[in-house]
JSON list of C-alpha atoms in Angstrom, two decimals:
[
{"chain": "A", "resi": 1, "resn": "UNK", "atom": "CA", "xyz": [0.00, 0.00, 0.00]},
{"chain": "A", "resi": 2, "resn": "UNK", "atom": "CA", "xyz": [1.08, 3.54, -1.08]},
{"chain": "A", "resi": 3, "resn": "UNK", "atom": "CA", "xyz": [1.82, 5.58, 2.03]},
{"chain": "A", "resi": 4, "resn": "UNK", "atom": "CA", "xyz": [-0.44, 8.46, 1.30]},
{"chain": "A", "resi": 5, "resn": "UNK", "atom": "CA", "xyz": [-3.07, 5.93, 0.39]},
{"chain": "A", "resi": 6, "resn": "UNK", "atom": "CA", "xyz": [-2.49, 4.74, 3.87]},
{"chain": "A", "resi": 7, "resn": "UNK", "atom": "CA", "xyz": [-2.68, 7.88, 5.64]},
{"chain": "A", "resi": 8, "resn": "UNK", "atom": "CA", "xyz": [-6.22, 8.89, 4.24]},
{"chain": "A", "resi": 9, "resn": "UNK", "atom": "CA", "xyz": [-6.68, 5.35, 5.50]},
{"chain": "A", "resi": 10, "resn": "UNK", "atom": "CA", "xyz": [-5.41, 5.70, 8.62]},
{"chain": "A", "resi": 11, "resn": "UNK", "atom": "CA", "xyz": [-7.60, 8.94, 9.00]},
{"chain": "A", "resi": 12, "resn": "UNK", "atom": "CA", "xyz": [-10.87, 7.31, 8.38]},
{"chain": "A", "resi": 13, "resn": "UNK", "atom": "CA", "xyz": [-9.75, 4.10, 10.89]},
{"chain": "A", "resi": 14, "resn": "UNK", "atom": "CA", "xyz": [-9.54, 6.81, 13.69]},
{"chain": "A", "resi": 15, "resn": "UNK", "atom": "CA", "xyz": [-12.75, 8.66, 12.90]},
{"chain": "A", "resi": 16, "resn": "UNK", "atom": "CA", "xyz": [-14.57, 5.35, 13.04]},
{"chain": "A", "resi": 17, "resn": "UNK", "atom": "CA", "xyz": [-13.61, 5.07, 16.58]},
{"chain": "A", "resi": 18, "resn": "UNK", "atom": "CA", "xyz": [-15.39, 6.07, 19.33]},
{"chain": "A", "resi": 19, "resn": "UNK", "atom": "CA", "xyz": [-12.53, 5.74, 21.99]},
{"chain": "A", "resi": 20, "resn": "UNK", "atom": "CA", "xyz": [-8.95, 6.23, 22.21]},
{"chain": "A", "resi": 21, "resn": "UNK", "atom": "CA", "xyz": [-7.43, 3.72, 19.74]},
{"chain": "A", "resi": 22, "resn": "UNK", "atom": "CA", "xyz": [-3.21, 2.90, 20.47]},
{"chain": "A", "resi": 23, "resn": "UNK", "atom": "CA", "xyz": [-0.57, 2.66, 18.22]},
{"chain": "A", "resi": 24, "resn": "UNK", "atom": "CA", "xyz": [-0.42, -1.39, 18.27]},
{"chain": "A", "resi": 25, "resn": "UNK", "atom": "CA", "xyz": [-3.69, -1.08, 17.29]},
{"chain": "A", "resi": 26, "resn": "UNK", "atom": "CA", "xyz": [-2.91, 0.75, 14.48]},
{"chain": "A", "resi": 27, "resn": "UNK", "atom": "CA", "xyz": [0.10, -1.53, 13.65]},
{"chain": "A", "resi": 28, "resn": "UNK", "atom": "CA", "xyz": [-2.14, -4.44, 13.67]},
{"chain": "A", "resi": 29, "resn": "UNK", "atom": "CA", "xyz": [-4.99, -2.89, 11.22]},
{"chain": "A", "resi": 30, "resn": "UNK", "atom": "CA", "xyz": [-2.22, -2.05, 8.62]},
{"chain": "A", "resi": 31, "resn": "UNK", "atom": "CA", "xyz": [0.08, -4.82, 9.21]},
{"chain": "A", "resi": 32, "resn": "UNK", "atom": "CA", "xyz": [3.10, -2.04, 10.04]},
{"chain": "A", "resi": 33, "resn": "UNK", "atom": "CA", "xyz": [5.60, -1.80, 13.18]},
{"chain": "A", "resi": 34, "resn": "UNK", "atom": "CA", "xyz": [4.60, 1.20, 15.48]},
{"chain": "A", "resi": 35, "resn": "UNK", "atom": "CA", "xyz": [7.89, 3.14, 14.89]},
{"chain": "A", "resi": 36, "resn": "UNK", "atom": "CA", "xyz": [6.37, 3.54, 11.47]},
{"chain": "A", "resi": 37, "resn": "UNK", "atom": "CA", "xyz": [3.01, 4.16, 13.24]},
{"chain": "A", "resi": 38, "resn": "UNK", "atom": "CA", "xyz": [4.32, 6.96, 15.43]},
{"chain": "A", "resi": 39, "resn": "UNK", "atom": "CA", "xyz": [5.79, 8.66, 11.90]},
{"chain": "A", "resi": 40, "resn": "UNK", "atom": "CA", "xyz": [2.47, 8.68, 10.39]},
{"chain": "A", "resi": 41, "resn": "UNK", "atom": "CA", "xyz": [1.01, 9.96, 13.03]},
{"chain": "A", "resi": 42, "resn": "UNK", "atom": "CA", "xyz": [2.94, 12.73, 13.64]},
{"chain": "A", "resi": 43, "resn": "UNK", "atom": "CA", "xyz": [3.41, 13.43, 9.81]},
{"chain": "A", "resi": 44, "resn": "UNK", "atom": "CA", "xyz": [-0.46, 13.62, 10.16]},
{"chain": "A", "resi": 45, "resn": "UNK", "atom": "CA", "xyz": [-0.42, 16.14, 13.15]},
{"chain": "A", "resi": 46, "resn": "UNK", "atom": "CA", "xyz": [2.42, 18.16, 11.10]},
{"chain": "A", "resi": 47, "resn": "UNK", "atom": "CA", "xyz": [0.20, 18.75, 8.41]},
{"chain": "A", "resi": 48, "resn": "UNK", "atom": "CA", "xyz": [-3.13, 19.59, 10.51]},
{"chain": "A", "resi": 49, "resn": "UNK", "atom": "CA", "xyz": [-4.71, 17.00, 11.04]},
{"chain": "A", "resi": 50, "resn": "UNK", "atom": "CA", "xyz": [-6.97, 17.24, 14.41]},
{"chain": "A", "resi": 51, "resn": "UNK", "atom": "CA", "xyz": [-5.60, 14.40, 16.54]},
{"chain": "A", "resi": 52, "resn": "UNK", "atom": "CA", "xyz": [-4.72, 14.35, 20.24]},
{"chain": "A", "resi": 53, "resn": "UNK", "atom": "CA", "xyz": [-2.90, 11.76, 22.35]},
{"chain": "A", "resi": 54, "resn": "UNK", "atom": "CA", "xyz": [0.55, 10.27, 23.14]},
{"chain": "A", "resi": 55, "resn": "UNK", "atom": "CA", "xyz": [2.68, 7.52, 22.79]},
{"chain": "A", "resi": 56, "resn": "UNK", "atom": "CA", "xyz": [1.58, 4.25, 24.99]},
{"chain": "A", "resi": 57, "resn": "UNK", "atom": "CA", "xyz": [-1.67, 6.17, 26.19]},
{"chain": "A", "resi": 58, "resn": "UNK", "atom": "CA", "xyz": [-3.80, 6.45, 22.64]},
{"chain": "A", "resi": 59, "resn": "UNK", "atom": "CA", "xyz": [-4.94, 8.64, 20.48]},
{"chain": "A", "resi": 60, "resn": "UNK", "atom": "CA", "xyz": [-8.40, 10.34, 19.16]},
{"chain": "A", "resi": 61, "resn": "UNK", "atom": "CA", "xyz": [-9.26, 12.43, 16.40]},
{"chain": "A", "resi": 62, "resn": "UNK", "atom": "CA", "xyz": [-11.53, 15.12, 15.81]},
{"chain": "A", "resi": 63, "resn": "UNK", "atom": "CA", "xyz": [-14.85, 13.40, 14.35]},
{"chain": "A", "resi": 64, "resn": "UNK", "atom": "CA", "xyz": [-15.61, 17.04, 12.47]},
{"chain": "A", "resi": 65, "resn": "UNK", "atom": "CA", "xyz": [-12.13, 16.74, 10.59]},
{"chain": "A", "resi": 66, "resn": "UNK", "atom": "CA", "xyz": [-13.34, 15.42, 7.23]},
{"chain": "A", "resi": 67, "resn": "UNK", "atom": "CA", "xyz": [-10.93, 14.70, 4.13]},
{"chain": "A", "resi": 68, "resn": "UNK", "atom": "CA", "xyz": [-11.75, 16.50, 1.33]},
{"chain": "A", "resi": 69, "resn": "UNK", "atom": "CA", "xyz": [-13.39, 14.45, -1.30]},
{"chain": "A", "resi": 70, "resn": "UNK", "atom": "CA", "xyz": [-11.53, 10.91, -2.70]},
{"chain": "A", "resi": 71, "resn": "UNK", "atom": "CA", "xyz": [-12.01, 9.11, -5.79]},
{"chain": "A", "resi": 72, "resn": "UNK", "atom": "CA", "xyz": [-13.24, 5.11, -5.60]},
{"chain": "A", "resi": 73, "resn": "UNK", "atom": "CA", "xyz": [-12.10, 1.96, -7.74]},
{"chain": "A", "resi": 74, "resn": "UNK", "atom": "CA", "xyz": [-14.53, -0.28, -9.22]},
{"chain": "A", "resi": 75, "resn": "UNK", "atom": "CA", "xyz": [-15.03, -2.30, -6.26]},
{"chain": "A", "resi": 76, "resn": "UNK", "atom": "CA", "xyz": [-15.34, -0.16, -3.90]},
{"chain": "A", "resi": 77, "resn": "UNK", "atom": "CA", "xyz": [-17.66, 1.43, -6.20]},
{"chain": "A", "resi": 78, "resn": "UNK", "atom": "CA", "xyz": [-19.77, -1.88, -6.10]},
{"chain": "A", "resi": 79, "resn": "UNK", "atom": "CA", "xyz": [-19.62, -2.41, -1.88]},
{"chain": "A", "resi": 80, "resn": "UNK", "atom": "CA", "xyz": [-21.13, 0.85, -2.01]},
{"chain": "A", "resi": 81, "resn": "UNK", "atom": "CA", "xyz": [-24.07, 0.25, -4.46]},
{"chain": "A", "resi": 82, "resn": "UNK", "atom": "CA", "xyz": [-24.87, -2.75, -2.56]},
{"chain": "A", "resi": 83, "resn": "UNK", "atom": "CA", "xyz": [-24.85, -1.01, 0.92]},
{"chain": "A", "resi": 84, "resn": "UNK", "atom": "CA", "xyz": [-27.41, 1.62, -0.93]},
{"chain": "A", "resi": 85, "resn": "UNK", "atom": "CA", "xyz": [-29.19, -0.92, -2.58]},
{"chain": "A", "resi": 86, "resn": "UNK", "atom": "CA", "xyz": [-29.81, -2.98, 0.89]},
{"chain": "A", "resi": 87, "resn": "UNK", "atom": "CA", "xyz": [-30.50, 0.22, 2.66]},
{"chain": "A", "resi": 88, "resn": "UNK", "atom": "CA", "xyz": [-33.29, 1.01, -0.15]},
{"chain": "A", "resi": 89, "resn": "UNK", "atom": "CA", "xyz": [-34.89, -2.23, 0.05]},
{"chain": "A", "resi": 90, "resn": "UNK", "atom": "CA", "xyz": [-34.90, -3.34, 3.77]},
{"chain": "A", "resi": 91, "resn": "UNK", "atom": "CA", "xyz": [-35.25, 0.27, 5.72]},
{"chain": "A", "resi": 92, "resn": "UNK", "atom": "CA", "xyz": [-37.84, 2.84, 5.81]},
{"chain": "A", "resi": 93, "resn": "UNK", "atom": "CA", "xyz": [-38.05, 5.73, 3.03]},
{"chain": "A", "resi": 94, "resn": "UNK", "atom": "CA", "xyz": [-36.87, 8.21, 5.41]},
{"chain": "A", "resi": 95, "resn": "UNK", "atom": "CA", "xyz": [-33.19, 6.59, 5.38]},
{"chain": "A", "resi": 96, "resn": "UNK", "atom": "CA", "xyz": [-33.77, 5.47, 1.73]},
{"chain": "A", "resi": 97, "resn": "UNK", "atom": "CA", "xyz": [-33.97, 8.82, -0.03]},
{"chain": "A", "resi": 98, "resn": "UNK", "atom": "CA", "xyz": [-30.57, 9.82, 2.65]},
{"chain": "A", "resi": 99, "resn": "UNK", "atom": "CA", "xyz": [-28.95, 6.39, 0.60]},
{"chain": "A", "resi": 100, "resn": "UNK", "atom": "CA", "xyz": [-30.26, 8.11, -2.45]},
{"chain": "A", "resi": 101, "resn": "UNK", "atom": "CA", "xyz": [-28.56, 11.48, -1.84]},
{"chain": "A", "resi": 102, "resn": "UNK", "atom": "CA", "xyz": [-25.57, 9.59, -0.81]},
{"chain": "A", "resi": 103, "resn": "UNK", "atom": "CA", "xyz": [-25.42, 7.74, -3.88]},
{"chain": "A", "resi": 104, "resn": "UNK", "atom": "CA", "xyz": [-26.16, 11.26, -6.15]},
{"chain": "A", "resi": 105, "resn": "UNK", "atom": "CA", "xyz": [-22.91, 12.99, -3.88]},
{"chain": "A", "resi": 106, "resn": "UNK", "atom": "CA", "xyz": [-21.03, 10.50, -5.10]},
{"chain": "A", "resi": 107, "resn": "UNK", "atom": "CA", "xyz": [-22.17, 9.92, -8.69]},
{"chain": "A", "resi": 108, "resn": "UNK", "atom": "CA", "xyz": [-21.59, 14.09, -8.56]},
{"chain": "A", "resi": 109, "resn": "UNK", "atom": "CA", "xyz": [-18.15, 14.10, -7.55]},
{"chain": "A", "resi": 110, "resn": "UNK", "atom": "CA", "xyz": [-16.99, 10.51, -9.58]},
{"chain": "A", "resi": 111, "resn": "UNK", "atom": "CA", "xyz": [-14.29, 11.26, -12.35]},
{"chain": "A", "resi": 112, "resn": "UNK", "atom": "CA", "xyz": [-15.80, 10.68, -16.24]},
{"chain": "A", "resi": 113, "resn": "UNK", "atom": "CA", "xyz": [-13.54, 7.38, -16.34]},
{"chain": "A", "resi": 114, "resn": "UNK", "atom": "CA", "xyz": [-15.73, 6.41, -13.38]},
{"chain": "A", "resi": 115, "resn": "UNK", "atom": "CA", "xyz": [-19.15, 7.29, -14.11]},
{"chain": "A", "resi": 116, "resn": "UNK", "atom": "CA", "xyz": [-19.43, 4.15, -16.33]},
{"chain": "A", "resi": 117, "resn": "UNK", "atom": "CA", "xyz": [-18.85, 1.52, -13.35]},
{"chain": "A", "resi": 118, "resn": "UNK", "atom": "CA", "xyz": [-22.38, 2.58, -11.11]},
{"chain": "A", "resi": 119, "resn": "UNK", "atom": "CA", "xyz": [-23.94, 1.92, -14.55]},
{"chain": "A", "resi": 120, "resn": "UNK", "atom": "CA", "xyz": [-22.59, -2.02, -14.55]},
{"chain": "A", "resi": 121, "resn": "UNK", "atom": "CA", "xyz": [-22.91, -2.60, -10.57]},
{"chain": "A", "resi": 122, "resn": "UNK", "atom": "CA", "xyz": [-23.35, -6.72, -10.48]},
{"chain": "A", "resi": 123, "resn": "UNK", "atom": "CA", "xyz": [-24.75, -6.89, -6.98]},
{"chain": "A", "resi": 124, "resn": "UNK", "atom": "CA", "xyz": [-27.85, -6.14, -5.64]},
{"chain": "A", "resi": 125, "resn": "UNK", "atom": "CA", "xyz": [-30.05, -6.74, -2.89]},
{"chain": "A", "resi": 126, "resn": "UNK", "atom": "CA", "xyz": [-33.33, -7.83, -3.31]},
{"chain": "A", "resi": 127, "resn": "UNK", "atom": "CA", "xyz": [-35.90, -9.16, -0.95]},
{"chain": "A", "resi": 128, "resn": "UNK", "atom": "CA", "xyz": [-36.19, -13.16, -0.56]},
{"chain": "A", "resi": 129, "resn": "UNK", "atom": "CA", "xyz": [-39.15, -12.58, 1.85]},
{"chain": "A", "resi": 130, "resn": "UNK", "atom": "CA", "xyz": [-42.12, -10.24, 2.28]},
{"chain": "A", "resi": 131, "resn": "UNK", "atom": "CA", "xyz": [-40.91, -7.00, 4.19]},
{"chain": "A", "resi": 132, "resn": "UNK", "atom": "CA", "xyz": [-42.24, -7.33, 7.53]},
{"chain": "A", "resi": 133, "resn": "UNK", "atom": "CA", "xyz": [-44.58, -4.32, 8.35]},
{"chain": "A", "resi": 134, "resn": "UNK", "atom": "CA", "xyz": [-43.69, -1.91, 11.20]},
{"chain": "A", "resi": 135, "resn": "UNK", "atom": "CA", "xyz": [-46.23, 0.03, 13.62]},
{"chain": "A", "resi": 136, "resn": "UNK", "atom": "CA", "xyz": [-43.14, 2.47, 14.59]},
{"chain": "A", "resi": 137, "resn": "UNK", "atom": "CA", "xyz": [-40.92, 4.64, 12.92]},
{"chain": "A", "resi": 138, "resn": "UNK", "atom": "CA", "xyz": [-37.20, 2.99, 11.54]},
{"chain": "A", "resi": 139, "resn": "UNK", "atom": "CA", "xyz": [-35.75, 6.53, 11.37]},
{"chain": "A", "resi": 140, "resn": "UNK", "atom": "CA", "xyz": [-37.34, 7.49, 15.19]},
{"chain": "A", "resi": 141, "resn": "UNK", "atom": "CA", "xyz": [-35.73, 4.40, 16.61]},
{"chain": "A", "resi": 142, "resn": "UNK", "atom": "CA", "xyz": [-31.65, 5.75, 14.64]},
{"chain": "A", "resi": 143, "resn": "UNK", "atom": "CA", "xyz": [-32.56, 9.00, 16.22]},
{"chain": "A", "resi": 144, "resn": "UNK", "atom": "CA", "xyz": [-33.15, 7.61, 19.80]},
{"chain": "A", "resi": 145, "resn": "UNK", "atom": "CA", "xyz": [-30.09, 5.46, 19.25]},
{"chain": "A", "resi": 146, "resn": "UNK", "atom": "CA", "xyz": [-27.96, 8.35, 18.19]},
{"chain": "A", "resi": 147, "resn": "UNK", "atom": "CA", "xyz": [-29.21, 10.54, 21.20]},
{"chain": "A", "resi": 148, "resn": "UNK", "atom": "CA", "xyz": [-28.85, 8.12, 23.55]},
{"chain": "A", "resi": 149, "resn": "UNK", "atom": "CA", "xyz": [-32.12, 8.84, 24.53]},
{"chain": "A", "resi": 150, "resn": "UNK", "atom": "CA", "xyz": [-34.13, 6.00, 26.62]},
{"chain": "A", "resi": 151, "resn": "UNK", "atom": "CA", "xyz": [-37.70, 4.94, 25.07]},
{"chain": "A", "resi": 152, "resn": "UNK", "atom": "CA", "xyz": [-40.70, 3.36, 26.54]},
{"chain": "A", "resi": 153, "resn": "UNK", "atom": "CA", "xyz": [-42.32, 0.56, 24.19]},
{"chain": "A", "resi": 154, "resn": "UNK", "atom": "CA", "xyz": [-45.14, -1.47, 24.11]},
{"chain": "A", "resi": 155, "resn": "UNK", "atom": "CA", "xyz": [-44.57, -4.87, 22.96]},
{"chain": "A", "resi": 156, "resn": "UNK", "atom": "CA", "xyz": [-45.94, -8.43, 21.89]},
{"chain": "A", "resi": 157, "resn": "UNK", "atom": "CA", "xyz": [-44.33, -11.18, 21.99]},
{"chain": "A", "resi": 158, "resn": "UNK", "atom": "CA", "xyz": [-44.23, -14.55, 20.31]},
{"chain": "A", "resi": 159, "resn": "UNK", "atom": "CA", "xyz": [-46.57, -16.00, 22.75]},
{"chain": "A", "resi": 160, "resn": "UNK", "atom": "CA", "xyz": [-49.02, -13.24, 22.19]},
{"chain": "A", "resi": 161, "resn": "UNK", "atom": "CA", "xyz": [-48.13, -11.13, 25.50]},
{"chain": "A", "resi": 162, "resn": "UNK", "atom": "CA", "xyz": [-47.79, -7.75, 25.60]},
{"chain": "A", "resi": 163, "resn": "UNK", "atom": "CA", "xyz": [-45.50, -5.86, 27.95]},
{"chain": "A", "resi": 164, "resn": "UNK", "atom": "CA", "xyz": [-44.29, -2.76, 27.73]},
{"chain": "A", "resi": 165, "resn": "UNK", "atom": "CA", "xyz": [-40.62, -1.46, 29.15]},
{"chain": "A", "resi": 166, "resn": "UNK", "atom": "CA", "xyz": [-38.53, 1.53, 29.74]},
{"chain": "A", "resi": 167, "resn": "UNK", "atom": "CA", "xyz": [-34.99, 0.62, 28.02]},
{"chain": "A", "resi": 168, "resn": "UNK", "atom": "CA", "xyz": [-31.89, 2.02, 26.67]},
{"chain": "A", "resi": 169, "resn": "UNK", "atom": "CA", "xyz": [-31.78, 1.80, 22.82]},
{"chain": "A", "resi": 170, "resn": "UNK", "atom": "CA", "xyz": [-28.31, 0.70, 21.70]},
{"chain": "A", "resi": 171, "resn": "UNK", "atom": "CA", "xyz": [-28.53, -0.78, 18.26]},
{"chain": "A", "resi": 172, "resn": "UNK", "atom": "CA", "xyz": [-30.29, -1.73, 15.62]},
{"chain": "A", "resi": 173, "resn": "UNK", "atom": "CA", "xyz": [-29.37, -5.47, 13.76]},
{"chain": "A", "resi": 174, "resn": "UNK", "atom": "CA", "xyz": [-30.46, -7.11, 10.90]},
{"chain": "A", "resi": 175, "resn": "UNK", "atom": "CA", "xyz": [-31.08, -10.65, 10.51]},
{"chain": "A", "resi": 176, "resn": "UNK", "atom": "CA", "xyz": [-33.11, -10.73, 7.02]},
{"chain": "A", "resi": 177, "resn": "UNK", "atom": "CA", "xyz": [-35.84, -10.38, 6.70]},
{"chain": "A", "resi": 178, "resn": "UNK", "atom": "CA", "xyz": [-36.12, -8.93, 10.49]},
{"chain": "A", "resi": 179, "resn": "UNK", "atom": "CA", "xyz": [-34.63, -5.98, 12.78]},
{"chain": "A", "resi": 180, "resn": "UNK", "atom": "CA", "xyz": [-34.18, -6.25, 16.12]},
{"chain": "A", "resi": 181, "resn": "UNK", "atom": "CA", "xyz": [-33.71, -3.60, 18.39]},
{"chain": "A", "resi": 182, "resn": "UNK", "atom": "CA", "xyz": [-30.88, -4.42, 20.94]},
{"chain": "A", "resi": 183, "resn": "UNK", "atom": "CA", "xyz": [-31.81, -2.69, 24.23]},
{"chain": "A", "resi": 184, "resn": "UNK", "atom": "CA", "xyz": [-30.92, -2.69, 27.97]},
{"chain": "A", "resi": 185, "resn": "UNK", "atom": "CA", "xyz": [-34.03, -3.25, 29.93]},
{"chain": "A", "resi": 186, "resn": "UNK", "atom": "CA", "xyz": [-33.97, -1.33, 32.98]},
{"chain": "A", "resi": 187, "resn": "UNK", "atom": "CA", "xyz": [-37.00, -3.48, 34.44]},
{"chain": "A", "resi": 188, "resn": "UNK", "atom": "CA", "xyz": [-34.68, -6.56, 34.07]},
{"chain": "A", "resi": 189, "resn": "UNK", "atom": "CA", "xyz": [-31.55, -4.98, 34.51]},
{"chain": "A", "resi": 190, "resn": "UNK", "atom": "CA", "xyz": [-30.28, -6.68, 31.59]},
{"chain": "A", "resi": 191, "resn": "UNK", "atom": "CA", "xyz": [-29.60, -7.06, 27.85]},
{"chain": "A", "resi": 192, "resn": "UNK", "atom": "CA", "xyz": [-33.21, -7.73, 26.03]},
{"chain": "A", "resi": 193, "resn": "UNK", "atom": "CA", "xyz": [-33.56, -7.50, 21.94]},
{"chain": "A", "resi": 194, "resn": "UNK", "atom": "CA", "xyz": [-37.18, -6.67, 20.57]},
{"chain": "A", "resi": 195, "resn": "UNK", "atom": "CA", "xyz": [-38.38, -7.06, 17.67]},
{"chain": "A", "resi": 196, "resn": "UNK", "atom": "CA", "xyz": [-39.22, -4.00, 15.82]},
{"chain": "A", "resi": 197, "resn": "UNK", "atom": "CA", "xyz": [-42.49, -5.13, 13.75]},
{"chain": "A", "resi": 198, "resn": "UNK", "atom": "CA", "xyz": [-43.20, -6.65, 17.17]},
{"chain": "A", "resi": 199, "resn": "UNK", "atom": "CA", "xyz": [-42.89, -3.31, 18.83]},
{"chain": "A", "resi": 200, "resn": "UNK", "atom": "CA", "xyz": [-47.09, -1.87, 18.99]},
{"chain": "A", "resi": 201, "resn": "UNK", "atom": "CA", "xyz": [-45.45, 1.67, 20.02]},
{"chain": "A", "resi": 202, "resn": "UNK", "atom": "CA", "xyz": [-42.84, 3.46, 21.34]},
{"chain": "A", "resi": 203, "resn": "UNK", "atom": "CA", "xyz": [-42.21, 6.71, 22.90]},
{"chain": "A", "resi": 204, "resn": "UNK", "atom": "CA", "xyz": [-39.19, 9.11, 23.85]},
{"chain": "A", "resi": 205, "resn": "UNK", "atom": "CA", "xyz": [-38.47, 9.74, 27.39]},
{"chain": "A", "resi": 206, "resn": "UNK", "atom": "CA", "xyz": [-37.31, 12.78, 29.30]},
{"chain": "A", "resi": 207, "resn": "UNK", "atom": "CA", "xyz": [-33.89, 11.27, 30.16]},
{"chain": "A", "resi": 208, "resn": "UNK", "atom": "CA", "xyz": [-30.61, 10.51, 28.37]},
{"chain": "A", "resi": 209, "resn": "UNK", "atom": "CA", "xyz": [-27.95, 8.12, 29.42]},
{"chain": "A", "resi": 210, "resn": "UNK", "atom": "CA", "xyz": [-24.32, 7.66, 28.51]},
{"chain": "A", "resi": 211, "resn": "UNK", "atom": "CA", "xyz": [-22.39, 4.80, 27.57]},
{"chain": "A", "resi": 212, "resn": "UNK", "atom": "CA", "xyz": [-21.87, 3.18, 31.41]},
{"chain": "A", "resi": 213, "resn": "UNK", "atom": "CA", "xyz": [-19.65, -0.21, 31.67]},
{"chain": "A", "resi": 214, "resn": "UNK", "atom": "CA", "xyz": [-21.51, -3.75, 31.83]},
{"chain": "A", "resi": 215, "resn": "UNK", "atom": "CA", "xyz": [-24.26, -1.94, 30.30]},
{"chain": "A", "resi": 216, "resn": "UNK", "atom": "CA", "xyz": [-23.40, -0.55, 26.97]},
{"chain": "A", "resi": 217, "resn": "UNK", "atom": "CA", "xyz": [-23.11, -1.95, 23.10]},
{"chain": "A", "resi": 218, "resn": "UNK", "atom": "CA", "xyz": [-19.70, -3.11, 23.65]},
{"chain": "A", "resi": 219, "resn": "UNK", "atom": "CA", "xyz": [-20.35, -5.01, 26.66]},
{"chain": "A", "resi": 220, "resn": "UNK", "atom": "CA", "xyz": [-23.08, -6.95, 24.31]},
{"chain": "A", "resi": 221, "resn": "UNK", "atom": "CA", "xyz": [-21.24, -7.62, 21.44]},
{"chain": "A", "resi": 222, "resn": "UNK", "atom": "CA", "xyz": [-18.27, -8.99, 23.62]},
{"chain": "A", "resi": 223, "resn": "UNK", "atom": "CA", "xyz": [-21.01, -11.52, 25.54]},
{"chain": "A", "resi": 224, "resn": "UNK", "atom": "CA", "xyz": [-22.76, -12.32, 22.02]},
{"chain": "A", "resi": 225, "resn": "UNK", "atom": "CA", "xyz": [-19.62, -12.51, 20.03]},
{"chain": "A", "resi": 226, "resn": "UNK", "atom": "CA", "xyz": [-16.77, -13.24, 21.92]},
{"chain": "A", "resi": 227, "resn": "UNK", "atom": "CA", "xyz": [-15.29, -10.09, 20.11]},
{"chain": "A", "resi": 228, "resn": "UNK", "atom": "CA", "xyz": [-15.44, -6.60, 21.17]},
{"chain": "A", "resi": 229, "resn": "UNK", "atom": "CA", "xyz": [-16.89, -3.69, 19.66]},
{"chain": "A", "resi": 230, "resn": "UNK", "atom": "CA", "xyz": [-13.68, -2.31, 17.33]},
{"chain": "A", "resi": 231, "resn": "UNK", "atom": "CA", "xyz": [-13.43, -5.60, 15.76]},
{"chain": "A", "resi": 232, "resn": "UNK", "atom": "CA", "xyz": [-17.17, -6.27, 15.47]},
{"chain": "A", "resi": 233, "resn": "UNK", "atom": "CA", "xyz": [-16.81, -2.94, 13.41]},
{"chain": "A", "resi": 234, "resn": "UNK", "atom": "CA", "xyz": [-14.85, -3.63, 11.28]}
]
C-alpha cells in the first residue's frame, strides 16, 4: 500500500472510533511496526490533522475533521451500491432517499472514467421474503439510538403477551428479513432484543444516558460474540 493511500486510511480508521485507539492497534490494522506508526502519526499532526494523544496512552481524532473528497475503484464502487441498494430495500423511506442522496454525492463528484462503473454494478439486494410491516418509525428508533435517549415501548411477543418497558436503545441489527432492536431493559436490569415489527409503540423519554460499563453496546457484542466492539466494526 502507497503511504499516502495509507494515511487517508489511517484517517478514516480513527474517525470510526469512538474511543482512544493505540498505536499497536494501528500496527495491527495495517500490518506495520509502530515506529512507522508513530511517523504517520505525527506526519499527520504536522500537516493539521486534528488528533490528540501520546505515545503508549492512545490517540483520538476530531470526528468534524473530514478529508476532502476521494475518488473510488470499481469495487469499492460496487460495496457501495450494494450497501445503498440494501438500505433502499430493507429500511424505511426516510433513510432510503438519505442512501439516495448519498449515492447522487457521489455519482456528482466521480471522475468521467468512473461514471461508467455505477452503470454495470453486479450486486444487488433484493428481498427473498415479504418485508415485515412496522407500527413504529425505523428513522425514530436511529434518532433515539444516536441521542442516547431511553424509550418506553409497548410490545408483543411470540406467545401473544404484551408488555411494555422503559430501556436504553443501543442498536439496531439485521437478521433478514427482520430488525431487532438491541436494548438494555432497565425493568430486568439486563440485555433484552425486541423485535421491531413486534414493537405496537414506542415513545421518547425525558432522560438521556451515557455509555456506562456492563451496560453498553460493547459489553453486548463482547457476551454475544466473543469479540469486542472495534473488531465487530470492522
Amino acid at each position: 500500500m502507497r503511504r499516502a493511500d495509507r494515511l487517508i486510511k489511517l484517517v478514516h480508521f480513527m474517525r470510526s472510533r469512538h474511543r482512544a485507539i493505540t498505536a499497536q492497534q494501528i500496527a495491527d490494522e495495517f500490518s506495520i511496526c509502530t515506529r512507522t506508526v508513530y511517523r504517520d502519526i505525527q506526519d499527520l499532526m504536522d500537516s493539521g490533522t486534528p488528533i490528540v494523544g501520546e505515545a503508549g496512552v492512545g490517540y483520538m481524532i476530531d470526528k468534524q475533521f473530514y478529508l476532502p473528497p476521494i475518488t473510488f475503484d470499481a469495487d469499492e464502487l460496487e460495496a457501495i451500491g450494494l450497501g445503498i441498494s440494501m438500505v433502499r430495500q430493507w429500511t424505511d423511506e426516510k433513510f432510503a432517499q438519505k442512501a439516495n442522496e448519498a449515492f447522487a454525492k457521489i455519482q456528482a463528484v466521480l471522475p468521467a472514467n468512473l461514471q461508467g462503473e455505477l452503470q454495470q454494478i453486479t450486486a444487488y439486494a433484493i428481498p427473498s421474503r415479504p418485508v415485515l410491516p412496522w407500527s413504529v418509525s425505523f428513522s425514530d428508533l436511529r434518532e433515539f439510538i444516536r441521542k442516547q435517549q431511553k424509550i418506553h415501548i409497548n410490545y408483543i411477543d411470540e406467545k401473544e403477551k404484551t408488555t411494555s418497558r422503559d430501556v436504553r436503545p443501543l442498536s439496531l441489527f439485521f437478521f433478514s428479513p427482520v430488525w431487532v432492536l438491541a436494548t438494555w431493559c432497565e425493568k430486568r436490569q439486563d440485555f433484552r432484543n425486541f423485535r421491531i415489527d413486534r414493537i405496537q409503540s414506542l415513545t421518547g423519554l425525558d432522560e438521556f444516558f451515557k455509555d456506562e460499563e456492563g451496560k453498553d453496546l460493547n459489553t453486548l457484542i463482547l457476551r454475544e460474540t466473543g469479540a469486542p466492539l472495534c473488531d465487530f466494526n470492522k
